[in-house]
Tab-separated table of N, CA and C in Angstrom:
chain	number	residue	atom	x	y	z
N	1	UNK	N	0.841	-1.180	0.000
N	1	UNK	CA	0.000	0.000	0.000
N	1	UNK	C	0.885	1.240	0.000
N	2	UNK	N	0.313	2.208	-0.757
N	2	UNK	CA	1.997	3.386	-0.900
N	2	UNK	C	0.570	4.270	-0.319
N	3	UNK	N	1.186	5.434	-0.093
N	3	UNK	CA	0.828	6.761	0.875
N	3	UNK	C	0.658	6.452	2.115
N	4	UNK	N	-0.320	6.721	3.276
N	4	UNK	CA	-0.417	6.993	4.400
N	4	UNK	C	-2.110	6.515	5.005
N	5	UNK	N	-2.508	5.795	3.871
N	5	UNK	CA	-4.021	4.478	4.230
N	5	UNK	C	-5.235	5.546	4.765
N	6	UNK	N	-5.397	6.877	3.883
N	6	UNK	CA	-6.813	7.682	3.672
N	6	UNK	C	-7.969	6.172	3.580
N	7	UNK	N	-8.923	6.515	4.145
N	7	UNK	CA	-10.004	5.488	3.993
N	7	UNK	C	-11.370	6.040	3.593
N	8	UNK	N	-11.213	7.622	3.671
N	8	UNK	CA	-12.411	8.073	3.014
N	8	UNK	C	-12.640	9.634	3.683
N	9	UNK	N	-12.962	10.225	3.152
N	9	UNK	CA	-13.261	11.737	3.628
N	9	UNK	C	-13.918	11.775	5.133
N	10	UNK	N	-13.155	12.291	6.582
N	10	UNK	CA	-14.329	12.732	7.603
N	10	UNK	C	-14.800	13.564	7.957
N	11	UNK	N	-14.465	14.891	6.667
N	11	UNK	CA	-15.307	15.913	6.781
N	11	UNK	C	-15.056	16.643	6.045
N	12	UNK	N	-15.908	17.895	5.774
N	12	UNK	CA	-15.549	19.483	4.732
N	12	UNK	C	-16.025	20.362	6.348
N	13	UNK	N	-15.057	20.727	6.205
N	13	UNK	CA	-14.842	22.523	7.023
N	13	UNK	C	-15.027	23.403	6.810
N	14	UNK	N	-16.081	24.658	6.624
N	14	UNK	CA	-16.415	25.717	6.507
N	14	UNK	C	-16.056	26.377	7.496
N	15	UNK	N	-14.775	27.550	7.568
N	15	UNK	CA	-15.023	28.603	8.050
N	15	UNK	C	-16.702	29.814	8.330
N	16	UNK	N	-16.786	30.071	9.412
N	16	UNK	CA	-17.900	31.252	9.194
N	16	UNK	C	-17.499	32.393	10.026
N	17	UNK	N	-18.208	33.038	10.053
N	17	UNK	CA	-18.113	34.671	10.513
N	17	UNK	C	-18.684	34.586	12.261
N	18	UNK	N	-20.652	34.198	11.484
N	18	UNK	CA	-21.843	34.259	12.246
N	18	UNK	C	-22.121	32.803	12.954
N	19	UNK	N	-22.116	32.220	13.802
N	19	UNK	CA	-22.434	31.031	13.971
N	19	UNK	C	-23.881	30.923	14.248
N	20	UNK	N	-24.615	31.762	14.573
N	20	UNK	CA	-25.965	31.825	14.468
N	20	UNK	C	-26.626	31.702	12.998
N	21	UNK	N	-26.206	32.896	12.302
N	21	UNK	CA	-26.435	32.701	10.791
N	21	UNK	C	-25.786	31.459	10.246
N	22	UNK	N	-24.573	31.099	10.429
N	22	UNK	CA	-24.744	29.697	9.707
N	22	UNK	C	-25.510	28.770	9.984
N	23	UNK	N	-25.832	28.762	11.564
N	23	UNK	CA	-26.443	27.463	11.789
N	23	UNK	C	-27.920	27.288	11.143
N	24	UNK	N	-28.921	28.624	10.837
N	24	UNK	CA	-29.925	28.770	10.469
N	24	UNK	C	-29.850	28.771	8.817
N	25	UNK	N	-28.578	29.074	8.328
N	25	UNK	CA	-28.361	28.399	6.772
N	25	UNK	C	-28.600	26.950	6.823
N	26	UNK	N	-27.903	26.742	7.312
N	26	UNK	CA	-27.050	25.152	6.904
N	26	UNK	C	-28.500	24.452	7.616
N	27	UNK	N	-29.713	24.553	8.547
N	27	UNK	CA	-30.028	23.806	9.240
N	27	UNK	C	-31.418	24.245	8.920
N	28	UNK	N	-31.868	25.402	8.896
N	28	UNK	CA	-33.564	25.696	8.228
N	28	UNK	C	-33.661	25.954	6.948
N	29	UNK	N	-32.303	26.510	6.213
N	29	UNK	CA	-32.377	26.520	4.503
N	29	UNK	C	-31.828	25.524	3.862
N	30	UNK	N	-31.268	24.616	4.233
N	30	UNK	CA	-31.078	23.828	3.510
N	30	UNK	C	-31.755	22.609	4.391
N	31	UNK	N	-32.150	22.783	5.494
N	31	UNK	CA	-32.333	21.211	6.200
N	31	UNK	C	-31.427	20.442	6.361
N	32	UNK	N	-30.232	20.810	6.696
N	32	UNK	CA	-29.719	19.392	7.656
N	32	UNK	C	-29.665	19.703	8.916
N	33	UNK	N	-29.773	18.267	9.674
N	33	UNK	CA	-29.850	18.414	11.039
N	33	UNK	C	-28.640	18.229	11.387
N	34	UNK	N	-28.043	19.045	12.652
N	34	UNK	CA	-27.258	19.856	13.391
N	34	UNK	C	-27.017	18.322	14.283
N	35	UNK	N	-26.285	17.562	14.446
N	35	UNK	CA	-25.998	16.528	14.721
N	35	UNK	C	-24.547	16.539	15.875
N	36	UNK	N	-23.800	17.760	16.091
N	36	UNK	CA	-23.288	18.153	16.964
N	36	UNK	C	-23.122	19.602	17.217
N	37	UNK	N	-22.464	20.323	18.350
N	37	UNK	CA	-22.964	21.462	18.777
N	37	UNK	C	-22.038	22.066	19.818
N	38	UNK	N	-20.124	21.996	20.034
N	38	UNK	CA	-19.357	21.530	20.802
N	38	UNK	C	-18.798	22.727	20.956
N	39	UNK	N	-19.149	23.172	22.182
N	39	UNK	CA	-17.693	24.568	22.507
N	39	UNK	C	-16.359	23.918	22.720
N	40	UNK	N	-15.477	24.420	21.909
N	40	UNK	CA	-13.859	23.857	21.910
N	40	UNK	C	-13.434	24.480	23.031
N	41	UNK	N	-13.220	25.491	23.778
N	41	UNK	CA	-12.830	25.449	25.247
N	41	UNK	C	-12.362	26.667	24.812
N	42	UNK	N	-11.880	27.528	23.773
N	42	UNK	CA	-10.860	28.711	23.362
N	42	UNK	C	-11.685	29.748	22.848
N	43	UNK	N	-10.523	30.974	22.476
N	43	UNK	CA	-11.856	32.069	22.287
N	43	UNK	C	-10.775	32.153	20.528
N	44	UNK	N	-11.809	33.774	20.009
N	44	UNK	CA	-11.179	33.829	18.726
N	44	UNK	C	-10.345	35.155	19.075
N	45	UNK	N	-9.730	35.978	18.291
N	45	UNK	CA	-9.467	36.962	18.597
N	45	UNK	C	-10.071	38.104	18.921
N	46	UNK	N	-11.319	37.994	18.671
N	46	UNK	CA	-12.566	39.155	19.040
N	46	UNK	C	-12.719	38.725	20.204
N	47	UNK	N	-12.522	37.317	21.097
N	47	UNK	CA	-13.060	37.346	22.396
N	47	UNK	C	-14.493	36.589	22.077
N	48	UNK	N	-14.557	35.660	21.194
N	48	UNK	CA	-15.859	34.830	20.827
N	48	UNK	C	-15.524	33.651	21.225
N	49	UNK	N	-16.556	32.870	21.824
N	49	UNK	CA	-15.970	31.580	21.686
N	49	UNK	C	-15.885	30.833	20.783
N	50	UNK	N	-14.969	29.853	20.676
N	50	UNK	CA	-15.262	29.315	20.020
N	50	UNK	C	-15.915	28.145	19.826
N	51	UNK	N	-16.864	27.795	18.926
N	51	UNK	CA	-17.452	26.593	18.583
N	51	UNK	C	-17.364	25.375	17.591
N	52	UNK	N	-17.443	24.194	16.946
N	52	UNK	CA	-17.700	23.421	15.770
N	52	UNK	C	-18.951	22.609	16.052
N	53	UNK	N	-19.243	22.891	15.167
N	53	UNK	CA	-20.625	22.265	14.698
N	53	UNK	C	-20.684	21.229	13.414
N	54	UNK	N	-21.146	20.518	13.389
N	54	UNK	CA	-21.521	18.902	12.504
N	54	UNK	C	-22.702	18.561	12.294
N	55	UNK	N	-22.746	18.376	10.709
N	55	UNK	CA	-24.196	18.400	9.946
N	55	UNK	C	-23.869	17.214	9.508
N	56	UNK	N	-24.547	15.529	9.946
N	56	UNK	CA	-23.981	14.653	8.703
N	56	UNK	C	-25.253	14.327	7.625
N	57	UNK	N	-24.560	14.262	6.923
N	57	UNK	CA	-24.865	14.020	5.328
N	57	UNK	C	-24.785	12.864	5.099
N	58	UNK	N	-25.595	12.193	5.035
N	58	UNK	CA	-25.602	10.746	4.184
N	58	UNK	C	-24.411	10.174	5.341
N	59	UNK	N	-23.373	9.409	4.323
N	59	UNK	CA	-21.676	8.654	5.267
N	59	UNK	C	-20.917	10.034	5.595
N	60	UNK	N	-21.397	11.189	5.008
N	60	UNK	CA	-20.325	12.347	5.406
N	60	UNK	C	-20.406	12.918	6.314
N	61	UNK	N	-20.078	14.518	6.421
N	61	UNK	CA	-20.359	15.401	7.450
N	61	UNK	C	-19.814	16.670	6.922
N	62	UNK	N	-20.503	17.699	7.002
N	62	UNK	CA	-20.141	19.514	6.494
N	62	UNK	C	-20.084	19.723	8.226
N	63	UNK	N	-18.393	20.558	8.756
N	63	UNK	CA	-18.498	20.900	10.006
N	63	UNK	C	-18.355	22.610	9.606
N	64	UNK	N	-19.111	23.332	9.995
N	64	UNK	CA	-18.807	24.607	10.589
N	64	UNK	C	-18.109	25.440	11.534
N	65	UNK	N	-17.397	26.057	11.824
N	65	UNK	CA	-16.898	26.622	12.538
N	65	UNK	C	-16.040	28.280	12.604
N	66	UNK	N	-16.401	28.931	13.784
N	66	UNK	CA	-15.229	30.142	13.892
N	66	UNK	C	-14.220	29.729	13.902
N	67	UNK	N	-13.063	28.709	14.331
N	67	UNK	CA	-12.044	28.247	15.045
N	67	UNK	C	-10.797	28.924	14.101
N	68	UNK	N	-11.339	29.370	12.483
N	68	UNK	CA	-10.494	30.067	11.699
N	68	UNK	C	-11.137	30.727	10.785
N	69	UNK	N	-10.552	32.097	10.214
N	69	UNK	CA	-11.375	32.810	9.561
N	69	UNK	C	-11.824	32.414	8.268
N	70	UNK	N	-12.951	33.063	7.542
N	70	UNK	CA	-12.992	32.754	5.964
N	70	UNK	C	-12.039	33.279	5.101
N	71	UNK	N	-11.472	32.444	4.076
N	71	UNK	CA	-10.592	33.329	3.605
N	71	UNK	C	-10.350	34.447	2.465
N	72	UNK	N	-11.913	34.205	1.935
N	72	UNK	CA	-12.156	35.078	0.766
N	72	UNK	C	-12.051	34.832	-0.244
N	73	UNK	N	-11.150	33.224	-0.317
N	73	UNK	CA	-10.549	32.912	-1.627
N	73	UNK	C	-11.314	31.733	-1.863
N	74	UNK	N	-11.450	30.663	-3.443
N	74	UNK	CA	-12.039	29.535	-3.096
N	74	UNK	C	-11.171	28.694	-1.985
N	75	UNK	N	-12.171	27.859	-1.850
N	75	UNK	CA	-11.683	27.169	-0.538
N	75	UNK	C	-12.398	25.432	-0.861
N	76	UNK	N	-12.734	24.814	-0.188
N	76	UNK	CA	-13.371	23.551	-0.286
N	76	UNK	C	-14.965	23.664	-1.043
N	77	UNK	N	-15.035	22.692	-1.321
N	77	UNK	CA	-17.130	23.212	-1.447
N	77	UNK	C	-17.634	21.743	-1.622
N	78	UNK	N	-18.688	21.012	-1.017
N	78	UNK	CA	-19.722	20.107	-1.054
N	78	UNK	C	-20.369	20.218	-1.729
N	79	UNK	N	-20.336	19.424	-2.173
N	79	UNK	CA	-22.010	18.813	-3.060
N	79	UNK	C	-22.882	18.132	-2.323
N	80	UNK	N	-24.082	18.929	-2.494
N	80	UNK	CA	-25.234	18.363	-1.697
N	80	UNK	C	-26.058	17.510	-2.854
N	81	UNK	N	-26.345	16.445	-2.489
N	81	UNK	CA	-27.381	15.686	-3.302
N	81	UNK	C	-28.774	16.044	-3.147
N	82	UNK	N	-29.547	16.557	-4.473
N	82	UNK	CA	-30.497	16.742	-3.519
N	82	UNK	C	-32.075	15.724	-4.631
N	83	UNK	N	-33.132	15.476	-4.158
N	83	UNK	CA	-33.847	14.690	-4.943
N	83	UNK	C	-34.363	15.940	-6.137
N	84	UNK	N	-34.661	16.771	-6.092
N	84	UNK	CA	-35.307	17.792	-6.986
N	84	UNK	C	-34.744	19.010	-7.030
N	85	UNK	N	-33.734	19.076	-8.154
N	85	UNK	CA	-33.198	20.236	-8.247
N	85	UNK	C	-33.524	21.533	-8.244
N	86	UNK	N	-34.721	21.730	-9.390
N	86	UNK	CA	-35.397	22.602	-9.576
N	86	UNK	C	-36.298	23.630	-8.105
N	87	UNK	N	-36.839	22.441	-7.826
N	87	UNK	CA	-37.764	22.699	-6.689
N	87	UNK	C	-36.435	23.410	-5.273
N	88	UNK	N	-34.870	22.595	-5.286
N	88	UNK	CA	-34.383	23.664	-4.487
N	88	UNK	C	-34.275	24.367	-5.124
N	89	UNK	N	-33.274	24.599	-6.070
N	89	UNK	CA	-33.130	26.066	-6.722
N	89	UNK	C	-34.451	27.304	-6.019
N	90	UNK	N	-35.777	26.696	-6.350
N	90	UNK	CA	-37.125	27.583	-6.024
N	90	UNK	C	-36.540	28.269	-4.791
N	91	UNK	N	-36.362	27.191	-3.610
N	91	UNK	CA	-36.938	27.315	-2.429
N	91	UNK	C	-35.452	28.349	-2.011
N	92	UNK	N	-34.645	27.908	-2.413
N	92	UNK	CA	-33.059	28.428	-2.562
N	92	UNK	C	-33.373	29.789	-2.695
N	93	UNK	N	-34.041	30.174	-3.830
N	93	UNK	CA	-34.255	31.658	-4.437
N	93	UNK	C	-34.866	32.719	-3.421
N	94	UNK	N	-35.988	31.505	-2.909
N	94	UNK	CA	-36.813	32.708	-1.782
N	94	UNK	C	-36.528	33.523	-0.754
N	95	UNK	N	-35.144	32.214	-0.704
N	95	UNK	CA	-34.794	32.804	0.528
N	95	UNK	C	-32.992	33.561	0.530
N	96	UNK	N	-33.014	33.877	-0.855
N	96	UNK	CA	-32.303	35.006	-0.849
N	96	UNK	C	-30.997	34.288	-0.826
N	97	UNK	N	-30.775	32.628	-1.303
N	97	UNK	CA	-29.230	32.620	-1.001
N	97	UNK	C	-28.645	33.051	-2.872
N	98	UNK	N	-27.161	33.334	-2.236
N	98	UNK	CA	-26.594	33.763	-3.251
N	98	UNK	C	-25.846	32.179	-4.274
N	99	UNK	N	-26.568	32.846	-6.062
N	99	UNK	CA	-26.635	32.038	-6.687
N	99	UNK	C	-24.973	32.293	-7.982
N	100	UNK	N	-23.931	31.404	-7.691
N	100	UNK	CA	-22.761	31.956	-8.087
N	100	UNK	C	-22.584	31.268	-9.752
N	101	UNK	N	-23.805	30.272	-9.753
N	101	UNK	CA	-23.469	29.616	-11.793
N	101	UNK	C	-25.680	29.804	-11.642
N	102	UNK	N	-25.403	29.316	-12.887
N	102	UNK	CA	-27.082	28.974	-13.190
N	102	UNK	C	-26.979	28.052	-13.246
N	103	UNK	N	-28.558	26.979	-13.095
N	103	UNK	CA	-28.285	25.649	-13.319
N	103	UNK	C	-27.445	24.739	-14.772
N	104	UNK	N	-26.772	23.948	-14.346
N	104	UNK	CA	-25.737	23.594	-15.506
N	104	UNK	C	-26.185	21.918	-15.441
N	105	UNK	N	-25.856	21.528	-16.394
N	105	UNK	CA	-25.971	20.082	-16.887
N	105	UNK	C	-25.033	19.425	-17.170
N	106	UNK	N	-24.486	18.234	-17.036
N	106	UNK	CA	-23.618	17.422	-17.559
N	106	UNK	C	-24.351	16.029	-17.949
N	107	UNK	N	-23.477	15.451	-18.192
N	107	UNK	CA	-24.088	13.610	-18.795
N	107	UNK	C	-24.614	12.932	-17.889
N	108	UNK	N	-24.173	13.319	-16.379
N	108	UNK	CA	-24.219	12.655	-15.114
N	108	UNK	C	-25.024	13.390	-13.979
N	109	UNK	N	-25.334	14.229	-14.320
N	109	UNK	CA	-26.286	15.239	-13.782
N	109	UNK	C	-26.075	16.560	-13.888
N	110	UNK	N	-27.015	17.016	-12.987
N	110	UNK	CA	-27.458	18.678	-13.257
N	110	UNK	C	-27.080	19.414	-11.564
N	111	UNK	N	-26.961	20.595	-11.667
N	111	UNK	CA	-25.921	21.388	-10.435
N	111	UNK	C	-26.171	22.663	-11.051
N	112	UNK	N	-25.924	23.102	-9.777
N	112	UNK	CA	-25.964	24.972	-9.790
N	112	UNK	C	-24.474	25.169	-8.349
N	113	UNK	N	-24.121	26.161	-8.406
N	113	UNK	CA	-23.315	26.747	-7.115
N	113	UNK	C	-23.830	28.081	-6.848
N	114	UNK	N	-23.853	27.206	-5.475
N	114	UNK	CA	-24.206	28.893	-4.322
N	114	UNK	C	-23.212	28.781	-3.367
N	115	UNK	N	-23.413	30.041	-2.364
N	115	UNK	CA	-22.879	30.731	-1.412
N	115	UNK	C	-23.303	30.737	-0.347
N	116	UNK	N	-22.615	29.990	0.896
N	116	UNK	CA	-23.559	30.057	2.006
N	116	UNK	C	-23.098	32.051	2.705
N	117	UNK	N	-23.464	32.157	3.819
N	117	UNK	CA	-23.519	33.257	3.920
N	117	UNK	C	-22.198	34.159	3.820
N	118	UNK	N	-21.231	33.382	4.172
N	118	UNK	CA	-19.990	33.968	4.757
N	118	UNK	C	-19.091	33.652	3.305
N	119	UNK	N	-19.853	32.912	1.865
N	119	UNK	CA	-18.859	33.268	1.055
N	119	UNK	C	-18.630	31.701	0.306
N	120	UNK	N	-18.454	30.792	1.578
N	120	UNK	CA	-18.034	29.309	1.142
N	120	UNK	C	-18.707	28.734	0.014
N	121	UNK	N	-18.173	28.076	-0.875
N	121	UNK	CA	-19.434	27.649	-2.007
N	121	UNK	C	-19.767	26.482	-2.078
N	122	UNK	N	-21.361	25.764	-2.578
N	122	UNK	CA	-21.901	24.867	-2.142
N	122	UNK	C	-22.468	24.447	-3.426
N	123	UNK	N	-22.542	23.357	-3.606
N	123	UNK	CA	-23.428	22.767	-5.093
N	123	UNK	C	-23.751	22.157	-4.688
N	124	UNK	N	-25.305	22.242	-5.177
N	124	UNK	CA	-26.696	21.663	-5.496
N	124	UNK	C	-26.604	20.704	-6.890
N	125	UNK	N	-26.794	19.135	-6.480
N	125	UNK	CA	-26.092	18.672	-7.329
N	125	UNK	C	-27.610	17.462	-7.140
N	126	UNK	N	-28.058	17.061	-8.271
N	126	UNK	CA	-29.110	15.909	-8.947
N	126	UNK	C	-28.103	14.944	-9.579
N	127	UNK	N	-28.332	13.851	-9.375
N	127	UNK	CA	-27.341	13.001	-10.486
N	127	UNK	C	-28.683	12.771	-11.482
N	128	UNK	N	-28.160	12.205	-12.504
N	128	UNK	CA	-28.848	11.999	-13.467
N	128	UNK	C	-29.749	10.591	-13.023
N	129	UNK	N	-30.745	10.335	-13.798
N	129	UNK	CA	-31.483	8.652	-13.491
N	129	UNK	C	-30.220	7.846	-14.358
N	130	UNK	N	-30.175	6.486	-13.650
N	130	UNK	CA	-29.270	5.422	-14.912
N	130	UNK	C	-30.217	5.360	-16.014
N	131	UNK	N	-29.481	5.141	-16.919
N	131	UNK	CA	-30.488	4.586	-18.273
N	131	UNK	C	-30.373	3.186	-18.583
């Protein structure tokens, strides 16, 4: 076995700003449930505490956290599976999140990228049906 025996992704890390506002992104606009909720014991440099938070996804997990800033630049981004693209996109729209492609298509499915609040980017991703 050559490298160092990765066995599978245990998480994507989002920096945030707001931990209130993310948690009400990530947990009433998109619906996932908030599955941990952990003060790390330290503060940030403003004197915040700090927190990480864990949304799992299917075998995965999107963690949130202050523990480091956003960096402005791309950074990581998830794909969310979702059953009806369209219908998020809708629900996506209403509520004002920021939409960074239009919906796009490939052979294997269909995706759009957004922005959760603080910047991080997120795709909304349908796979295609098998044929």
């Amino acid at each position: 076995m050559n490298g160092i025996g990765v066995k599978e992704i245990a998480f994507v890390g989002y920096p945030v700003t707001d931990l209130d506002r993310a948690r009400d992104f990530y947990g009433r606009v998109l619906g996932l449930e908030c599955t941990l909720d952990h003060p790390v014991g330290i503060e940030t440099e403003e004197g915040d505490a700090v927190r990480w938070i864990e949304y799992d996804v299917g075998s995965s997990t999107i963690a949130i956290s202050n523990a480091w800033p956003p960096s402005g630049q791309s950074g990581p981004g998830a794909a969310l599976e979702v059953e009806d693209l369209d219908s998020a996109v809708e629900k996506l729209r209403a509520e004002g999140v920021t939409f960074k492609t239009d919906v796009m298509s490939s052979p294997s499915c269909r995706f759009v990228a957004i922005a959760d609040p603080d910047g991080n980017d997120l795709t909304i991703h349908q796979a295609n049906p098998s044929s």
